[in-house]
Each structure stands twice: as structure tokens, then as C-alpha cells.
Short mmCIF file of C-alpha atoms and ligand atoms in Angstrom, two decimals:
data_model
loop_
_atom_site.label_atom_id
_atom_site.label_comp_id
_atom_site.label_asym_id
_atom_site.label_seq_id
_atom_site.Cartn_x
_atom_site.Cartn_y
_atom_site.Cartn_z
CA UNK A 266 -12.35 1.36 16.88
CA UNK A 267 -10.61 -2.24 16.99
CA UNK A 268 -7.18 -2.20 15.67
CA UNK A 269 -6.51 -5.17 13.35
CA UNK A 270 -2.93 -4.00 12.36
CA UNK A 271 -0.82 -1.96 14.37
CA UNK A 272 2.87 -0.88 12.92
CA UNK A 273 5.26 0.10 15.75
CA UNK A 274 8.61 1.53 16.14
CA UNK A 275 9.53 0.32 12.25
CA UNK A 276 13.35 0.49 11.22
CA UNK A 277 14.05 -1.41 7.63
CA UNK A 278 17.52 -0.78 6.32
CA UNK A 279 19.18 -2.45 3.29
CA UNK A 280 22.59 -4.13 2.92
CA UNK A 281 24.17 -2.54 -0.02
CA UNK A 282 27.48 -3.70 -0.23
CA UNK A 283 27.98 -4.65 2.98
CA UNK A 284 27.10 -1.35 4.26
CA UNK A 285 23.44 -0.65 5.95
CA UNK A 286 21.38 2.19 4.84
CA UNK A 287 18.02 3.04 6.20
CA UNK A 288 14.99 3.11 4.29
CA UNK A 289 12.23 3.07 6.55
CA UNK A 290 12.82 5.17 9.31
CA UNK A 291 10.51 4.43 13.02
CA UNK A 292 7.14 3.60 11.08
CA UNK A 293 3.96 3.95 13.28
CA UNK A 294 0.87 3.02 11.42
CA UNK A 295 -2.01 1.15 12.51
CA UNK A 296 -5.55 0.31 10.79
CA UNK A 297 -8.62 -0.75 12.09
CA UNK A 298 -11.28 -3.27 10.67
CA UNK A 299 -12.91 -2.07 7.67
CA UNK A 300 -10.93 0.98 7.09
CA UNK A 301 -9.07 2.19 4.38
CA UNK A 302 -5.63 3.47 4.97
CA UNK A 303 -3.58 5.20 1.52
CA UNK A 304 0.04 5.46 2.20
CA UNK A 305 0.46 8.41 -0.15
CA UNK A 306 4.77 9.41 -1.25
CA UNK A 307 7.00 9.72 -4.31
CA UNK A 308 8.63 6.72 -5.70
CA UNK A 309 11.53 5.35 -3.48
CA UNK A 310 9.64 7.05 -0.44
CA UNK A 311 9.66 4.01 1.31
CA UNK A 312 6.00 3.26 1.36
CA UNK A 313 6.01 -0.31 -0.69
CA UNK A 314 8.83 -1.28 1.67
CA UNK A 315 6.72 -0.65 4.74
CA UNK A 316 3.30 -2.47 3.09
CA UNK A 317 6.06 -5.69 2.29
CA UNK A 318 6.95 -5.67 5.53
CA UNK A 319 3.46 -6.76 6.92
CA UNK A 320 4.09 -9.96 4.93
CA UNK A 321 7.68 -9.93 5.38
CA UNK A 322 7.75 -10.19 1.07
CA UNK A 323 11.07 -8.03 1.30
CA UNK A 324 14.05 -8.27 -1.17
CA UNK A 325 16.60 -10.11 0.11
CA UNK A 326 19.18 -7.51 1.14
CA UNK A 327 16.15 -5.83 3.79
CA UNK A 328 17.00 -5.91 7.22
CA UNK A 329 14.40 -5.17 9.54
CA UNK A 330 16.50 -3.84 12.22
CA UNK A 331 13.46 -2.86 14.81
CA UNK A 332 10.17 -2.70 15.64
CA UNK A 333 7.06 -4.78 16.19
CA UNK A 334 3.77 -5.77 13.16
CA UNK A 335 0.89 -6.52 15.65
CA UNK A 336 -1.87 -8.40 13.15
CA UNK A 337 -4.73 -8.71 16.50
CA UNK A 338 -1.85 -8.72 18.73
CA UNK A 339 0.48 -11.17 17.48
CA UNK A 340 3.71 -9.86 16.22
CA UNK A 341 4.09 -11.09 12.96
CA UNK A 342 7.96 -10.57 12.91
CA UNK A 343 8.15 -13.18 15.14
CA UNK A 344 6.67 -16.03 13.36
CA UNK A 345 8.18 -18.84 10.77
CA UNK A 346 8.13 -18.90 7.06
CA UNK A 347 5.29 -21.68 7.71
CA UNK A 348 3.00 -19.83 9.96
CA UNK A 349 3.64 -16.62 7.61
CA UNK A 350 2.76 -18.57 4.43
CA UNK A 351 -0.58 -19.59 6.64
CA UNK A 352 -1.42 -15.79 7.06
CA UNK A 353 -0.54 -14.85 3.45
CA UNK A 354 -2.83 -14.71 1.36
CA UNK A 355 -6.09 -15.94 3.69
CA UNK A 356 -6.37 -13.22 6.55
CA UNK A 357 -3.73 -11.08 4.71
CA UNK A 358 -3.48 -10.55 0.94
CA UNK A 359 -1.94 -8.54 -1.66
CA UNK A 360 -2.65 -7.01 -5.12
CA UNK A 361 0.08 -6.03 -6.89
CA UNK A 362 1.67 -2.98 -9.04
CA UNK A 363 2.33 -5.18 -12.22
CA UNK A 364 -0.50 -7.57 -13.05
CA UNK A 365 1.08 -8.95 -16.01
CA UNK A 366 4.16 -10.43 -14.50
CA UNK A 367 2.58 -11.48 -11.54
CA UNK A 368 0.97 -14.12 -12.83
CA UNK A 369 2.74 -17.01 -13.79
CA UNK A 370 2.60 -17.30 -17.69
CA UNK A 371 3.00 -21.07 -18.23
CA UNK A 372 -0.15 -21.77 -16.17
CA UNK A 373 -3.56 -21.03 -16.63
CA UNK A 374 -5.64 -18.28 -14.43
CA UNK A 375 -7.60 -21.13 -13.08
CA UNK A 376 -5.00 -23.13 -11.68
CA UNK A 377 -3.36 -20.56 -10.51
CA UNK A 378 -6.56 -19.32 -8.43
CA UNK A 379 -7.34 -22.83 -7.39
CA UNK A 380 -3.45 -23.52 -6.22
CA UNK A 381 -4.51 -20.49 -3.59
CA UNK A 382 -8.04 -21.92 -2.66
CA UNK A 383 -6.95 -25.36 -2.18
CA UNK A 384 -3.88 -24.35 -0.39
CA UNK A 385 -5.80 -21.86 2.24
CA UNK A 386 -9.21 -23.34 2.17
CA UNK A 387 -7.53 -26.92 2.08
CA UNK A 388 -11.04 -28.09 -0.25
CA UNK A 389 -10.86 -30.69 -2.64
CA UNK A 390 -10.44 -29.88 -6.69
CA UNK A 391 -13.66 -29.28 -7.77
CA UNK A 392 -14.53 -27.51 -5.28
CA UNK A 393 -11.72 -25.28 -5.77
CA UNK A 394 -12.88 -24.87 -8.88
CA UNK A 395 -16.71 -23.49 -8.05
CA UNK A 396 -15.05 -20.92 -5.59
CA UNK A 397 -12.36 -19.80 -8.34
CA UNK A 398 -15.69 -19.57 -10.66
CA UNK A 399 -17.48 -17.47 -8.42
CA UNK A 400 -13.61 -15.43 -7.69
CA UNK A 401 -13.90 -14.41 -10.95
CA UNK A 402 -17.93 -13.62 -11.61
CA UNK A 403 -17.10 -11.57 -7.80
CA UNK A 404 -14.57 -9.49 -9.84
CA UNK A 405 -17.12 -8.93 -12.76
CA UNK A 406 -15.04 -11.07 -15.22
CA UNK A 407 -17.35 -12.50 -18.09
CA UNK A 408 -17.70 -15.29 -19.15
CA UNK A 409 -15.49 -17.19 -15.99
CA UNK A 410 -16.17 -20.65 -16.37
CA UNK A 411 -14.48 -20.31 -19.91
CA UNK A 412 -11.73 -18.12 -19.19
CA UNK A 413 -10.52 -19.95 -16.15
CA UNK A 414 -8.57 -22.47 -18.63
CA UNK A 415 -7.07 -19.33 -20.28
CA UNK A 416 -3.76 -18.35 -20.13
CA UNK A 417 -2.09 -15.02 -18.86
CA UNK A 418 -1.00 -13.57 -22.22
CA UNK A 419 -5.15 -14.17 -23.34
CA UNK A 420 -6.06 -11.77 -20.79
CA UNK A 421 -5.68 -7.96 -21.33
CA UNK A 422 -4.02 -5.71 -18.42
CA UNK A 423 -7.00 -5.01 -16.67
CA UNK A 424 -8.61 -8.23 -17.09
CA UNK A 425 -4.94 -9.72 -15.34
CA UNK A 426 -5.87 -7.36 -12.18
CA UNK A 427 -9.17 -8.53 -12.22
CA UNK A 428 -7.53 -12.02 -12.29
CA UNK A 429 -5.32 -11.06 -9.44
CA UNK A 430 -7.74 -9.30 -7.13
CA UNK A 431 -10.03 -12.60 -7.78
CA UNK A 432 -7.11 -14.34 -6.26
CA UNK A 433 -6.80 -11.84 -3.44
CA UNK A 434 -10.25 -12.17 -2.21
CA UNK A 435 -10.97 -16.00 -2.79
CA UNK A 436 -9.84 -17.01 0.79
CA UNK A 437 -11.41 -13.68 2.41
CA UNK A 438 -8.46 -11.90 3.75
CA UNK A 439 -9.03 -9.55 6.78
CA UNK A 440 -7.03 -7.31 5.42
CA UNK A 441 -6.19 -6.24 1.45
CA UNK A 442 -2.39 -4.53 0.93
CA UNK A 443 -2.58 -3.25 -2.61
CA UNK A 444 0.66 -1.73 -4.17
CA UNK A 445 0.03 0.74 -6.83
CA UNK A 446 -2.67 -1.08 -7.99
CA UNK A 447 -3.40 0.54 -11.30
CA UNK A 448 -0.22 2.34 -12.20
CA UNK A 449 1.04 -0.37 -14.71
CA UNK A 450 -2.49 0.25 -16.52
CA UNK A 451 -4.34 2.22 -18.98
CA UNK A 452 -6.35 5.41 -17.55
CA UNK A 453 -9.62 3.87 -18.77
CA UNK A 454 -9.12 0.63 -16.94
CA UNK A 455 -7.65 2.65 -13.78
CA UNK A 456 -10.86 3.58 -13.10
CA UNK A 457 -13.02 0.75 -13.40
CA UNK A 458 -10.33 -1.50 -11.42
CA UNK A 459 -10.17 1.44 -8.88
CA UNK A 460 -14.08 1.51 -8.40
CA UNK A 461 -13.61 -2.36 -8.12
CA UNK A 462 -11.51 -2.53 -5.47
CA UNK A 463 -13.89 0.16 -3.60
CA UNK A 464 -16.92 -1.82 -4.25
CA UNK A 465 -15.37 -4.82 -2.67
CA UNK A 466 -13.87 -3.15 0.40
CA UNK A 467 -17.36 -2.10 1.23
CA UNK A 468 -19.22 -4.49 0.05
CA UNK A 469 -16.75 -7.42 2.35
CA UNK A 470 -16.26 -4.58 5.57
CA UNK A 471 -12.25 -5.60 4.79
CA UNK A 472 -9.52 -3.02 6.07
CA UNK A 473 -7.61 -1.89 3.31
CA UNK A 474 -3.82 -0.45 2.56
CA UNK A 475 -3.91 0.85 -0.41
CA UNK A 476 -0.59 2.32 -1.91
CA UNK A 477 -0.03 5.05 -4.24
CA UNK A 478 1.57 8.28 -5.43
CA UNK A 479 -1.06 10.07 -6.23
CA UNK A 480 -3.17 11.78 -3.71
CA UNK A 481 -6.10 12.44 -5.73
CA UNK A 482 -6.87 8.80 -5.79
CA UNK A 483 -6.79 8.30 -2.13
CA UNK A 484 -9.26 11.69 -1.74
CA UNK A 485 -11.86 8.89 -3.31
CA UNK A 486 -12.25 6.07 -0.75
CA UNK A 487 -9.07 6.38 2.03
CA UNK A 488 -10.47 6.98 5.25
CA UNK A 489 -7.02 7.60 6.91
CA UNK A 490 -3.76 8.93 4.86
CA UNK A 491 0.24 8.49 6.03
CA UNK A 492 2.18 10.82 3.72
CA UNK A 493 5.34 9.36 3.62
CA UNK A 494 8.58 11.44 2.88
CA UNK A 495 12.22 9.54 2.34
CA UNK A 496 11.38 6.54 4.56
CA UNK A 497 9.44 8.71 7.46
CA UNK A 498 5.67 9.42 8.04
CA UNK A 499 6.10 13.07 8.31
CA UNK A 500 1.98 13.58 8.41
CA UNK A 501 -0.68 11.22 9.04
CA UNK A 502 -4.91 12.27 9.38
CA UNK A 503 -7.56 11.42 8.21
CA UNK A 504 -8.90 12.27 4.70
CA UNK A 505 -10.97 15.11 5.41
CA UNK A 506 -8.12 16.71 7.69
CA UNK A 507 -5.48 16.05 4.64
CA UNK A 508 -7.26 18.13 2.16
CA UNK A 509 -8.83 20.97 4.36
CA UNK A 510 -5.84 21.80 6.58
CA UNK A 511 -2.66 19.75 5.21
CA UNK A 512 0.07 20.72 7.87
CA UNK A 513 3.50 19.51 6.05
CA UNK A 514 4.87 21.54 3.15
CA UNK A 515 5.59 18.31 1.76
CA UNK A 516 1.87 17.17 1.86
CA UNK A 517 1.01 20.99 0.99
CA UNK A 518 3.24 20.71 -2.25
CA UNK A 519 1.48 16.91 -3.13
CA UNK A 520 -1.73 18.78 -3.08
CA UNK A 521 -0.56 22.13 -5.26
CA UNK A 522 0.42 19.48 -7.93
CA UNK A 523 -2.81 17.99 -8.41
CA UNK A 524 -4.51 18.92 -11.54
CA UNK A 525 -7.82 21.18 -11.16
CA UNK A 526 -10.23 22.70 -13.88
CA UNK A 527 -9.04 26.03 -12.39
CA UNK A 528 -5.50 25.65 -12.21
CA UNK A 529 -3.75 26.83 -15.84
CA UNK A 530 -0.76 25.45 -15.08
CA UNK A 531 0.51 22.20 -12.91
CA UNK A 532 2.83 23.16 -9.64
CA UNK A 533 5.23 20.93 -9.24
CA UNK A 534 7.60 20.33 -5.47
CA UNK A 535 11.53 21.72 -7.25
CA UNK A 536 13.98 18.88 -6.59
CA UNK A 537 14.57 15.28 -6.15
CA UNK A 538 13.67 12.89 -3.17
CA UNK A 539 17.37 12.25 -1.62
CA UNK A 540 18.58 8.52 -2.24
CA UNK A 541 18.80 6.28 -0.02
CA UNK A 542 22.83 6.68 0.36
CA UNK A 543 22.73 10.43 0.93
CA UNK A 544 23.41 11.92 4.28
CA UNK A 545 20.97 14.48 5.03
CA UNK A 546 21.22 16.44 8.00
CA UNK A 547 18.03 17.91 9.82
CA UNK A 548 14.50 17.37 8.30
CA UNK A 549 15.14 15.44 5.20
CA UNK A 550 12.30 17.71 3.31
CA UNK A 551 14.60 20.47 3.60
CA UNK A 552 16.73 21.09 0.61
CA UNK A 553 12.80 21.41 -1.66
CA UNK A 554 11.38 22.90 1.21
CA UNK A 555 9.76 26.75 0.75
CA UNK A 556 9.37 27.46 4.62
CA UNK A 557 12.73 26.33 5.22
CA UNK A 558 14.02 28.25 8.73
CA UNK A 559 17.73 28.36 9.94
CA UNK A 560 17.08 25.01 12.24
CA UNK A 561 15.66 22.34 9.33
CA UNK A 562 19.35 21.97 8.31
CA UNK A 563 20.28 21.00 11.67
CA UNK A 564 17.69 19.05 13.75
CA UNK A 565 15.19 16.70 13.17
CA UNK A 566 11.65 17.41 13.82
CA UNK A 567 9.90 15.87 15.81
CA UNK A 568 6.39 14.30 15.53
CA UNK A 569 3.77 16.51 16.95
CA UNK A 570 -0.27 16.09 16.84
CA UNK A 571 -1.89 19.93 16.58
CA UNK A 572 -4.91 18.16 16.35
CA UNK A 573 -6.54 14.78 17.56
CA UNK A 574 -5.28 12.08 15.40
CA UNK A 575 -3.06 14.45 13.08
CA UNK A 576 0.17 14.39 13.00
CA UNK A 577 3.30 16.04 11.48
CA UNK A 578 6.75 16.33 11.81
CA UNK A 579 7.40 19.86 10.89
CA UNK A 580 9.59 22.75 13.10
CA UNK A 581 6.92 25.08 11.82
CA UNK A 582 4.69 23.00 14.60
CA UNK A 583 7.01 22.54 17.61
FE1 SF4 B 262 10.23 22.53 5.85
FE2 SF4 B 262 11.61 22.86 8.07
FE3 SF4 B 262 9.21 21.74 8.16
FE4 SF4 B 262 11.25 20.42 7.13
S1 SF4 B 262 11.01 21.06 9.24
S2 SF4 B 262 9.24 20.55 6.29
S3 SF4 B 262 12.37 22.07 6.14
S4 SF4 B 262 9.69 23.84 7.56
#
């Protein structure tokens, strides 16, 4: 299948105090068109700072120290704020983790979705406003005509994503990064912005990224899943491979703490992610790891595939 996005040899460190400490450590990801890739990990795992990346939206103190982000070839590392702001947004967008701070509160949602459509589509003000219309009827929000000269603090949580996803599809990206999309919301709404997304990704054929830490929301509509583990990959497979034959403890431990009718009690992986400052040797999993042997301590795995398109890093597979 076509690769749209290809992520290659990926090294992001940050400058903390004028020392550099890695947090993304030799990333290789790629998606194809019209497929739906979760990059699954704890908080702090690394897996935000690799999505950013793709639109170079990093904090200020990221140094991306190697690699290549092919977007149909062209490295996207490579190119100026101007030709970046060109990409953003219209063949590459983003939903984000917090809806109600991403929108700015001293403008209405209207504006703010016609700022993006007349900036990407470069179409004149009423126009604008019949796409952002139809952004918002797209993203089942009633009544849009009326609410697009309403105000951020009118809308509810939910309603803000909706907003916000309008805004991410109005210049038909190629590809959709979302970030946690509906951690910051109520359970009830989860689900309905969660089956939104879905419905759109199929409905448009757009590749998707779709963040989280929970696995048992990618199980739903991820074609492809990199579990990510202090900064590395350290399995990547498709869906079906994930949940039938999970390789890395780490990924084996993610799936024992998933909550099931039969389980009586949640598992949960002992111990704490290191930080980014610590200086682990060997396989970074190892100090939580049950199948710990005498070498994790002491070498880093390295990545294997025991099966076409699955990959871990894992001594237990050398
Ligand atoms: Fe566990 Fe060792 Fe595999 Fe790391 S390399 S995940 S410590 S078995």
C-alpha cells in the first residue's frame, strides 16, 4: 500500500538547562493512505512528541537532533515556517487533547473556522462562511448557522471537539493527527466524539494518527498500533496481531490492565515510567519488567520482526 507518511531514523531530545536529554529515541513509523495508525504508551512515553513532530508544533526547548518526516516523499524537516504553515492544517491537521483551551475564547467558533478556510482555501468571506456551515452540520452540530456566532465558553466540552474536528476537516487534510482526543472529556461524550472521528475517517478514506493511552480504544478502529515505551517503539503490528499474540511484556502488561467482565480485579504494570533525566542502562522496560533475564540490565535490545510486519524489541526474541 502507498505510504503517505513515513517516520525515519527519529531522535528528539530536549534542552533542559543547557543539558540535552533524549525523549524520542530512533522513531520508525510510517502510514499509508486511509489507514489508521494508534500510537498506544503511558503519559511522558514520548508518543505526543513524535505526532508534534510531523508538524514540527514542538515546545521550544525540542531539538530534533536526527532523522527524516517523508509526507509523499518530501522531508518535511527540511522546509520553512511558510511552506509548513501551507501544509498545516490543509493536507495535515490536528485535533487536540484539550478542546476548551484550544480555542481562542475572545472569538467566536465561526471566525475562528473561517480564519482556517479562508487562509487554506484562500475563498472569499461568505464563502468561508457556507463551508464553515457545512464544517459544522459534517460534525453533527445542530443548529450551525446559529451557533457559528457563538462563543467558546457557550459551547459544552464535547460540542468544543466537535468545533475543533469541524476545523480539522474543513480544508480536507490527507492526513488527521489527533492527540488524546477525548481524554479531557466526559465518558458519555468520549464515545460519541470517538465514533465521530471513526465515521469521518471512513467516510473521507483519510489516514489517521490517532494518540492515546488506552489500548482498548485503539482495539476499535486502529488498523496498525506502535506501542511506545520511554521514547522507543518497542512493538509495532497490526491490530489483530497486538491482541492475539502481543510479543513485549510491556504491551502484554497494557493488555492485562484492561478492564473485562471476567476479570475481578484490574492488573496493573508495578512501577513508574523512568523520567526523562534518568540513566537507564539496558532495555529501559527493565526495572517493571516480570521476564527480566541477567542481560536486560546490560544491553539494549534490539528490534526484531518474528513475524511479517511485527516487531519488538525484546531479548526474549533475539
Ligand atoms: Fe523484559 Fe528483558 Fe524484554 Fe526488556 S528486554 S522487555 S527487560 S525481557
Amino acid at each position: 500500500m502507498q505510504k503517505i507518511l513515513k517516520i525515519k531514523n527519529l531522535d528528539i531530545s530536549f534542552n533542559i538547562e543547557g543539558e540535552l536529554y533524549k525523549a524520542v529515541h530512533n522513531i520508525n513509523i510510517s502510514l499509508s493512505k486511509n489507514q489508521v495508525l494508534g500510537i498506544v504508551g503511558e503519559s511522558g512515553c514520548g508518543k505526543s512528541v513524535t505526532a508534534m513532530s510531523v508538524l514540527k508544533l514542538l515546545a521550544s526547548n525540542a531539538v530534533i537532533e536526527s532523522g527524516e518526516i517523508l509526507f509523499k516523499g518530501q522531508n518535511l524537516l527540511t522546509l520553512s515556517t511558510k511552506q509548513l504553515q501551507e501544509i498545516r492544517g490543509s493536507k495535515i491537521a490536528f485535533i487536540p487533547q484539550d478542546p476548551l483551551n484550544s480555542l481562542n475564547p475572545l472569538y467566536t467558533a465561526g471566525d475562528q473556522l473561517m480564519e482556517t478556510i479562508i487562509f487554506h482555501r484562500h475563498v472569499s468571506k461568505k464563502e468561508a462562511k457556507k463551508l464553515a456551515i457545512e464544517a459544522l452540520k459534517d460534525v453533527k452540530i445542530p443548529e450551525a448557522e446559529n451557533r457559528l456566532n457563538e462563543y467558546p465558553h457557550q459551547f459544552s466540552g464535547g460540542m468544543c471537539q466537535r468545533v475543533l474536528i469541524a476545523m480539522a476537516l474543513s480544508c480536507d487534510p490527507e492526513i488527521i493527527i489527533a492527540d488524546e482526543p477525548t481524554t479531557a472529556l466526559d465518558v458519555t461524550v468520549q464515545a460519541q466524539i470517538l465514533d465521530l472521528i471513526r465515521k469521518i475517517q471512513k467516510e473521507r478514506q483519510t489516514s489517521l494518527i490517532f494518540i492515546t493511552h488506552d489500548l482498548g480504544v485503539v482495539a476499535e478502529f486502529c488498523d496498525y498500533i506502535a506501542v511506545m515505551y520511554s521514547g522507543r517503539v518497542v512493538e509495532y503490528a497490526d491490530v489483530k496481531s497486538i491482541f492475539k499474540n502481543p510479543l513485549h511484556p510491556y504491551t502484554k502488561g497494557l493488555l492485562d490492565s484492561l478492564p473485562s467482565q471476567e476479570k475481578k480485579e484490574l492488573n496493573v504494570i508495578k512501577g513508574q515510567p523512568p523520567a526523562i533525566t534518568d540513566k537507564t542502562t539496558g532495555c529501559v522496560f527493565h526495572p517493571r519488567c516480570s521476564c527480566r533475564m541477567d542481560i536486560c540490565d546490560k544491553i539494549i535490545p534490539e528490534k526484531t520482526e518474528p513475524a511479517s510486519e511485527h516487531s519488538v524489541s525484546c531479548h526474549l526474541y533475539n
